[in-house]
Amino acid sequence: MSTTGINKDCLVKKKYKKYPNRRIYDTEASSYVTLTEIAESIKEGHEVQIMDVKRNEDVTAVTLTQIIMELAKNNQHLIPIRLLHLFIRSGETVMHDFFENYFEKSLENFLAYRNQMEEQFKLCMDLGMDFTEKTKKVMDKINPFNVHQPPSKKI
């Protein structure tokens, strides 16, 4: 079981082909897909690989970055502006090292910690303790990104 709660052993890597007309084809389902559908597949736990048919080149990273940019259009504060400035100033090597070595490990640790906290709260609930309000407050604090949770409705 991974830190996200998804068993990666059960899921197959999905392969897609990207054509010159910018359409993406799901080779398993034999149909064209949207970036949103690829994002949903990733949220379900699938790994993906996207190959450019014309150049026979792996364009997975570029396509996933495009998905993140589409998310940013809907959420203006996805990545703080100051951080974006720092990325641009620091150059490609520093950004690559940051994302590959630091950010990935930090996010994995964050998700593992959050999952452990959820399990502990579930154990308390199973013991008959009512921490409903306290649990919500704590989870809101340790889950600032609302990863794997529907957005909370604020009145």
Coordinates of N, CA and C in Angstrom, one line a residue:
M1 N 0.9 -1.2 0.0 CA 0.0 0.0 0.0 C 0.9 1.2 0.0
S2 N 0.6 2.2 -0.8 CA 1.4 3.4 -0.9 C 1.0 4.4 0.1
T3 N 1.7 5.5 0.2 CA 1.3 6.6 1.2 C 0.0 7.3 0.8
T4 N -0.4 7.1 -0.4 CA -1.7 7.7 -0.8 C -2.9 6.8 -0.5
G5 N -2.6 5.6 0.0 CA -3.7 4.6 0.3 C -4.1 3.8 -1.0
I6 N -3.3 3.9 -2.0 CA -3.6 3.2 -3.2 C -2.6 2.1 -3.4
N7 N -3.1 0.9 -3.6 CA -2.2 -0.3 -3.9 C -1.7 -0.2 -5.3
K8 N -0.5 0.2 -5.5 CA 0.0 0.3 -6.9 C 0.2 -1.0 -7.6
D9 N 0.3 -2.1 -6.8 CA 0.5 -3.4 -7.4 C -0.7 -3.9 -8.2
C10 N -1.9 -3.4 -7.9 CA -3.2 -3.8 -8.5 C -3.4 -3.0 -9.8
L11 N -2.7 -1.9 -10.0 CA -3.1 -1.0 -11.1 C -2.0 -1.1 -12.2
V12 N -2.5 -1.1 -13.4 CA -1.6 -1.3 -14.6 C -1.2 0.1 -15.1
K13 N 0.0 0.3 -15.6 CA 0.4 1.5 -16.2 C -0.4 1.7 -17.5
K14 N -1.1 2.9 -17.6 CA -1.9 3.1 -18.8 C -1.0 3.8 -19.8
K15 N -1.2 3.4 -21.0 CA -0.4 3.9 -22.1 C -1.3 4.7 -23.1
Y16 N -0.8 5.9 -23.4 CA -1.5 6.8 -24.3 C -0.6 7.1 -25.5
K17 N -1.3 7.5 -26.6 CA -0.5 8.0 -27.8 C -1.0 9.4 -28.0
K18 N -0.1 10.3 -28.2 CA -0.5 11.7 -28.6 C -0.2 11.9 -30.0
Y19 N -1.2 12.4 -30.7 CA -1.1 12.5 -32.2 C -0.8 14.0 -32.5
P20 N -0.3 14.3 -33.8 CA 0.0 15.6 -34.2 C -1.2 16.6 -34.0
N21 N -2.4 16.1 -34.1 CA -3.6 17.0 -33.9 C -3.8 17.3 -32.4
R22 N -2.9 16.9 -31.6 CA -2.9 17.1 -30.1 C -3.9 16.3 -29.4
R23 N -4.6 15.4 -30.1 CA -5.5 14.5 -29.4 C -4.7 13.3 -28.8
I24 N -5.2 12.8 -27.7 CA -4.6 11.7 -26.9 C -5.5 10.5 -27.0
Y25 N -4.9 9.4 -27.3 CA -5.6 8.1 -27.6 C -5.2 7.1 -26.5
D26 N -6.2 6.6 -25.8 CA -6.0 5.5 -24.8 C -5.9 4.2 -25.6
T27 N -4.8 3.6 -25.6 CA -4.6 2.4 -26.3 C -5.3 1.2 -25.8
E28 N -5.6 1.2 -24.5 CA -6.4 0.1 -23.9 C -7.9 0.2 -24.2
A29 N -8.4 1.4 -24.0 CA -9.8 1.6 -24.2 C -10.2 1.8 -25.7
S30 N -9.2 2.0 -26.5 CA -9.4 2.3 -28.0 C -10.3 3.5 -28.2
S31 N -10.0 4.6 -27.4 CA -10.7 5.8 -27.6 C -9.9 7.0 -27.2
Y32 N -10.3 8.2 -27.7 CA -9.6 9.4 -27.4 C -10.0 9.8 -26.0
V33 N -9.1 10.5 -25.3 CA -9.3 10.9 -23.9 C -8.9 12.4 -23.8
T34 N -9.5 13.0 -22.7 CA -9.1 14.4 -22.4 C -8.1 14.4 -21.3
L35 N -7.5 15.6 -21.1 CA -6.6 15.8 -20.0 C -7.3 15.5 -18.7
T36 N -8.5 15.9 -18.6 CA -9.3 15.6 -17.3 C -9.4 14.1 -17.1
E37 N -9.7 13.4 -18.1 CA -9.8 11.9 -17.9 C -8.4 11.3 -17.5
I38 N -7.3 11.8 -18.1 CA -6.0 11.3 -17.7 C -5.8 11.6 -16.2
A39 N -6.2 12.9 -15.8 CA -6.0 13.3 -14.4 C -6.8 12.4 -13.5
E40 N -8.0 12.0 -13.9 CA -8.9 11.1 -13.1 C -8.2 9.7 -12.9
S41 N -7.7 9.3 -14.0 CA -7.0 8.0 -14.0 C -5.8 8.0 -13.0
I42 N -5.1 9.1 -13.0 CA -4.0 9.2 -12.1 C -4.5 9.3 -10.6
K43 N -5.6 10.0 -10.4 CA -6.2 10.1 -9.1 C -6.6 8.7 -8.6
E44 N -7.0 7.8 -9.5 CA -7.4 6.5 -9.2 C -6.2 5.6 -8.8
G45 N -5.0 6.1 -9.1 CA -3.8 5.4 -8.7 C -3.0 4.9 -9.9
H46 N -3.4 5.1 -11.1 CA -2.7 4.6 -12.3 C -1.5 5.4 -12.5
E47 N -0.4 4.8 -13.0 CA 0.7 5.5 -13.6 C 0.4 5.6 -15.1
V48 N 0.9 6.7 -15.7 CA 0.6 6.8 -17.1 C 1.9 7.1 -17.9
Q49 N 1.8 6.7 -19.2 CA 2.9 7.0 -20.1 C 2.2 7.5 -21.4
I50 N 2.7 8.7 -21.9 CA 2.2 9.3 -23.1 C 3.3 9.4 -24.1
M51 N 3.1 8.8 -25.2 CA 4.1 8.8 -26.3 C 3.6 9.7 -27.5
D52 N 4.5 10.5 -27.9 CA 4.2 11.3 -29.1 C 4.4 10.4 -30.3
V53 N 3.4 10.2 -31.1 CA 3.4 9.2 -32.2 C 4.4 9.7 -33.3
K54 N 4.3 11.0 -33.7 CA 5.1 11.5 -34.8 C 6.6 11.4 -34.5
R55 N 7.0 11.8 -33.3 CA 8.4 11.9 -32.9 C 8.9 10.6 -32.1
N56 N 8.0 9.7 -31.8 CA 8.3 8.5 -31.0 C 9.1 9.0 -29.8
E57 N 8.5 9.9 -29.0 CA 9.1 10.5 -27.9 C 8.2 10.5 -26.7
D58 N 8.7 10.2 -25.5 CA 7.9 10.2 -24.3 C 7.6 11.7 -23.9
V59 N 6.3 12.0 -23.9 CA 5.9 13.4 -23.6 C 5.0 13.4 -22.3
T60 N 5.2 12.4 -21.4 CA 4.5 12.2 -20.2 C 4.7 13.5 -19.3
A61 N 5.9 13.9 -19.1 CA 6.2 15.0 -18.2 C 5.5 16.3 -18.7
V62 N 5.6 16.5 -20.0 CA 5.0 17.7 -20.6 C 3.5 17.7 -20.4
T63 N 2.9 16.6 -20.7 CA 1.5 16.4 -20.6 C 1.0 16.6 -19.1
L64 N 1.7 16.0 -18.2 CA 1.3 16.1 -16.8 C 1.4 17.5 -16.3
T65 N 2.5 18.2 -16.8 CA 2.7 19.6 -16.5 C 1.5 20.4 -17.0
Q66 N 1.1 20.1 -18.2 CA -0.1 20.8 -18.8 C -1.4 20.5 -18.0
I67 N -1.5 19.3 -17.4 CA -2.7 19.1 -16.5 C -2.6 20.0 -15.3
I68 N -1.4 20.1 -14.7 CA -1.2 20.9 -13.5 C -1.5 22.4 -13.9
M69 N -1.1 22.8 -15.1 CA -1.4 24.2 -15.5 C -2.9 24.4 -15.7
E70 N -3.6 23.4 -16.2 CA -5.0 23.6 -16.3 C -5.7 23.7 -14.9
L71 N -5.2 22.9 -13.9 CA -5.7 23.0 -12.6 C -5.4 24.4 -12.0
A72 N -4.3 25.0 -12.4 CA -3.9 26.3 -11.9 C -4.8 27.4 -12.4
K73 N -5.3 27.2 -13.6 CA -6.3 28.1 -14.2 C -7.5 28.3 -13.3
N74 N -8.0 27.1 -12.8 CA -9.1 27.1 -11.9 C -8.9 27.6 -10.5
N75 N -7.6 27.4 -10.1 CA -7.2 27.7 -8.7 C -6.0 28.7 -8.8
Q76 N -6.3 30.0 -8.7 CA -5.2 30.9 -8.9 C -4.1 30.8 -7.9
H77 N -4.3 30.1 -6.8 CA -3.3 30.1 -5.7 C -2.7 28.7 -5.6
L78 N -2.7 27.9 -6.7 CA -2.1 26.5 -6.7 C -0.7 26.6 -6.3
I79 N 0.1 27.4 -6.9 CA 1.5 27.6 -6.6 C 1.7 29.1 -6.3
P80 N 2.2 29.4 -5.2 CA 2.4 30.9 -4.8 C 3.3 31.6 -5.9
I81 N 3.0 32.8 -6.2 CA 3.7 33.6 -7.2 C 5.2 33.7 -6.8
R82 N 5.4 33.9 -5.5 CA 6.8 34.1 -5.0 C 7.6 32.8 -5.3
L83 N 7.0 31.7 -5.1 CA 7.7 30.4 -5.4 C 7.9 30.2 -6.9
L84 N 7.0 30.6 -7.7 CA 7.2 30.6 -9.2 C 8.4 31.5 -9.6
H85 N 8.5 32.7 -9.0 CA 9.6 33.5 -9.3 C 10.9 32.8 -8.9
L86 N 10.9 32.2 -7.8 CA 12.2 31.5 -7.3 C 12.5 30.4 -8.3
F87 N 11.5 29.6 -8.7 CA 11.8 28.6 -9.7 C 12.5 29.1 -11.0
I88 N 11.9 30.2 -11.5 CA 12.4 30.7 -12.7 C 13.9 31.3 -12.5
R89 N 14.1 31.9 -11.4 CA 15.4 32.5 -11.1 C 16.5 31.4 -10.9
S90 N 16.1 30.3 -10.3 CA 17.0 29.3 -9.9 C 17.5 28.4 -11.1
G91 N 16.8 28.4 -12.1 CA 17.3 27.6 -13.3 C 16.8 26.2 -13.3
E92 N 16.9 25.5 -14.4 CA 16.3 24.2 -14.6 C 17.0 23.1 -13.7
T93 N 18.3 23.2 -13.5 CA 18.9 22.1 -12.7 C 18.4 22.1 -11.2
V94 N 18.3 23.3 -10.7 CA 17.9 23.5 -9.3 C 16.4 23.0 -9.2
M95 N 15.6 23.4 -10.2 CA 14.2 23.0 -10.1 C 14.1 21.5 -10.2
H96 N 14.8 20.9 -11.1 CA 14.8 19.4 -11.3 C 15.2 18.8 -10.0
D97 N 16.3 19.2 -9.4 CA 16.7 18.6 -8.1 C 15.7 18.8 -7.0
F98 N 15.1 20.0 -7.0 CA 14.1 20.3 -6.0 C 12.9 19.3 -6.1
F99 N 12.4 19.2 -7.3 CA 11.2 18.4 -7.5 C 11.5 16.9 -7.3
E100 N 12.6 16.5 -7.8 CA 13.0 15.0 -7.8 C 13.4 14.6 -6.4
N101 N 14.2 15.4 -5.7 CA 14.8 15.0 -4.5 C 14.0 15.5 -3.2
Y102 N 13.6 16.7 -3.2 CA 13.0 17.2 -2.0 C 11.5 17.2 -2.0
F103 N 10.8 17.8 -3.0 CA 9.4 17.9 -3.1 C 8.7 16.5 -3.1
E104 N 9.2 15.6 -3.9 CA 8.6 14.3 -4.0 C 8.6 13.6 -2.6
K105 N 9.8 13.6 -1.9 CA 9.9 13.0 -0.6 C 9.0 13.7 0.4
S106 N 9.0 15.0 0.4 CA 8.2 15.8 1.3 C 6.7 15.5 1.2
L107 N 6.2 15.4 -0.1 CA 4.8 15.1 -0.3 C 4.5 13.7 0.1
E108 N 5.4 12.7 -0.2 CA 5.2 11.3 0.3 C 5.1 11.3 1.8
N109 N 6.0 12.0 2.5 CA 6.0 12.0 3.9 C 4.7 12.6 4.5
F110 N 4.3 13.7 3.9 CA 3.1 14.4 4.3 C 1.9 13.5 4.1
L111 N 1.8 12.8 3.0 CA 0.6 11.9 2.8 C 0.7 10.7 3.7
A112 N 1.8 10.2 4.0 CA 1.9 9.1 5.0 C 1.5 9.6 6.4
Y113 N 2.0 10.7 6.8 CA 1.6 11.3 8.1 C 0.1 11.5 8.2
R114 N -0.4 12.1 7.1 CA -1.9 12.3 7.1 C -2.7 11.0 7.2
N115 N -2.2 10.0 6.5 CA -2.9 8.7 6.5 C -2.8 8.1 7.9
Q116 N -1.7 8.2 8.5 CA -1.5 7.7 9.9 C -2.4 8.4 10.9
M117 N -2.5 9.7 10.7 CA -3.4 10.5 11.6 C -4.9 10.0 11.4
E118 N -5.3 9.8 10.1 CA -6.6 9.4 9.8 C -6.9 8.0 10.5
E119 N -5.9 7.1 10.4 CA -6.1 5.8 11.0 C -6.2 5.9 12.5
Q120 N -5.4 6.8 13.2 CA -5.5 7.0 14.6 C -6.9 7.5 15.0
F121 N -7.4 8.5 14.2 CA -8.7 9.0 14.5 C -9.8 7.9 14.4
K122 N -9.7 7.1 13.3 CA -10.6 6.0 13.1 C -10.6 5.0 14.3
L123 N -9.4 4.7 14.8 CA -9.3 3.9 16.0 C -10.0 4.5 17.2
C124 N -9.8 5.8 17.4 CA -10.5 6.5 18.5 C -12.0 6.4 18.4
M125 N -12.5 6.6 17.1 CA -13.9 6.5 16.9 C -14.4 5.1 17.1
D126 N -13.7 4.1 16.7 CA -14.1 2.7 17.0 C -14.2 2.4 18.5
L127 N -13.4 3.1 19.3 CA -13.4 2.9 20.7 C -14.6 3.7 21.4
G128 N -15.3 4.4 20.5 CA -16.5 5.1 21.1 C -16.2 6.5 21.5
M129 N -15.0 7.0 21.2 CA -14.7 8.4 21.6 C -15.3 9.3 20.5
D130 N -15.9 10.4 20.9 CA -16.4 11.4 20.0 C -15.5 12.6 19.8
F131 N -14.7 12.5 18.8 CA -13.8 13.6 18.5 C -14.2 14.4 17.2
T132 N -15.5 14.3 16.9 CA -15.9 14.8 15.6 C -15.4 16.2 15.3
E133 N -15.7 17.2 16.2 CA -15.3 18.6 15.9 C -13.8 18.7 16.0
K134 N -13.2 18.1 17.0 CA -11.7 18.2 17.1 C -11.0 17.5 15.9
T135 N -11.6 16.4 15.4 CA -11.0 15.7 14.2 C -11.0 16.7 13.0
K136 N -12.2 17.3 12.8 CA -12.3 18.2 11.6 C -11.3 19.3 11.7
K137 N -11.1 19.9 12.9 CA -10.2 21.0 13.0 C -8.8 20.6 12.8
V138 N -8.4 19.4 13.3 CA -7.0 18.9 13.2 C -6.8 18.5 11.7
M139 N -7.7 17.8 11.1 CA -7.6 17.4 9.7 C -7.5 18.6 8.8
D140 N -8.2 19.7 9.0 CA -8.1 20.9 8.2 C -6.7 21.5 8.3
K141 N -6.1 21.4 9.5 CA -4.8 21.9 9.7 C -3.7 21.1 9.1
I142 N -3.8 19.8 9.1 CA -2.8 18.9 8.6 C -3.0 18.6 7.1
N143 N -4.1 19.0 6.5 CA -4.4 18.8 5.2 C -4.7 20.1 4.4
P144 N -3.7 21.0 4.3 CA -4.0 22.3 3.7 C -4.3 22.2 2.2
F145 N -3.9 21.1 1.6 CA -4.0 20.9 0.1 C -5.3 20.2 -0.2
N146 N -6.1 19.7 0.8 CA -7.3 19.0 0.5 C -7.1 17.8 -0.4
V147 N -5.9 17.1 -0.2 CA -5.6 16.0 -1.1 C -6.5 14.8 -0.8
H148 N -7.2 14.3 -1.8 CA -8.1 13.1 -1.7 C -9.3 13.4 -0.8
Q149 N -9.7 14.7 -0.7 CA -10.9 15.0 0.0 C -11.7 16.0 -0.8
P150 N -13.0 15.9 -0.8 CA -13.8 17.0 -1.5 C -13.6 18.3 -0.8
P151 N -13.6 19.4 -1.5 CA -13.4 20.7 -0.9 C -14.5 20.9 0.1
S152 N -14.1 21.5 1.3 CA -15.1 21.8 2.3 C -15.9 23.0 1.9
K153 N -17.2 23.0 2.3 CA -18.1 24.1 1.9 C -18.1 25.1 3.1
K154 N -17.7 26.3 2.7 CA -17.6 27.4 3.7 C -18.8 28.3 3.5
I155 N -19.5 28.6 4.6 CA -20.7 29.5 4.6 C -20.3 30.9 5.0

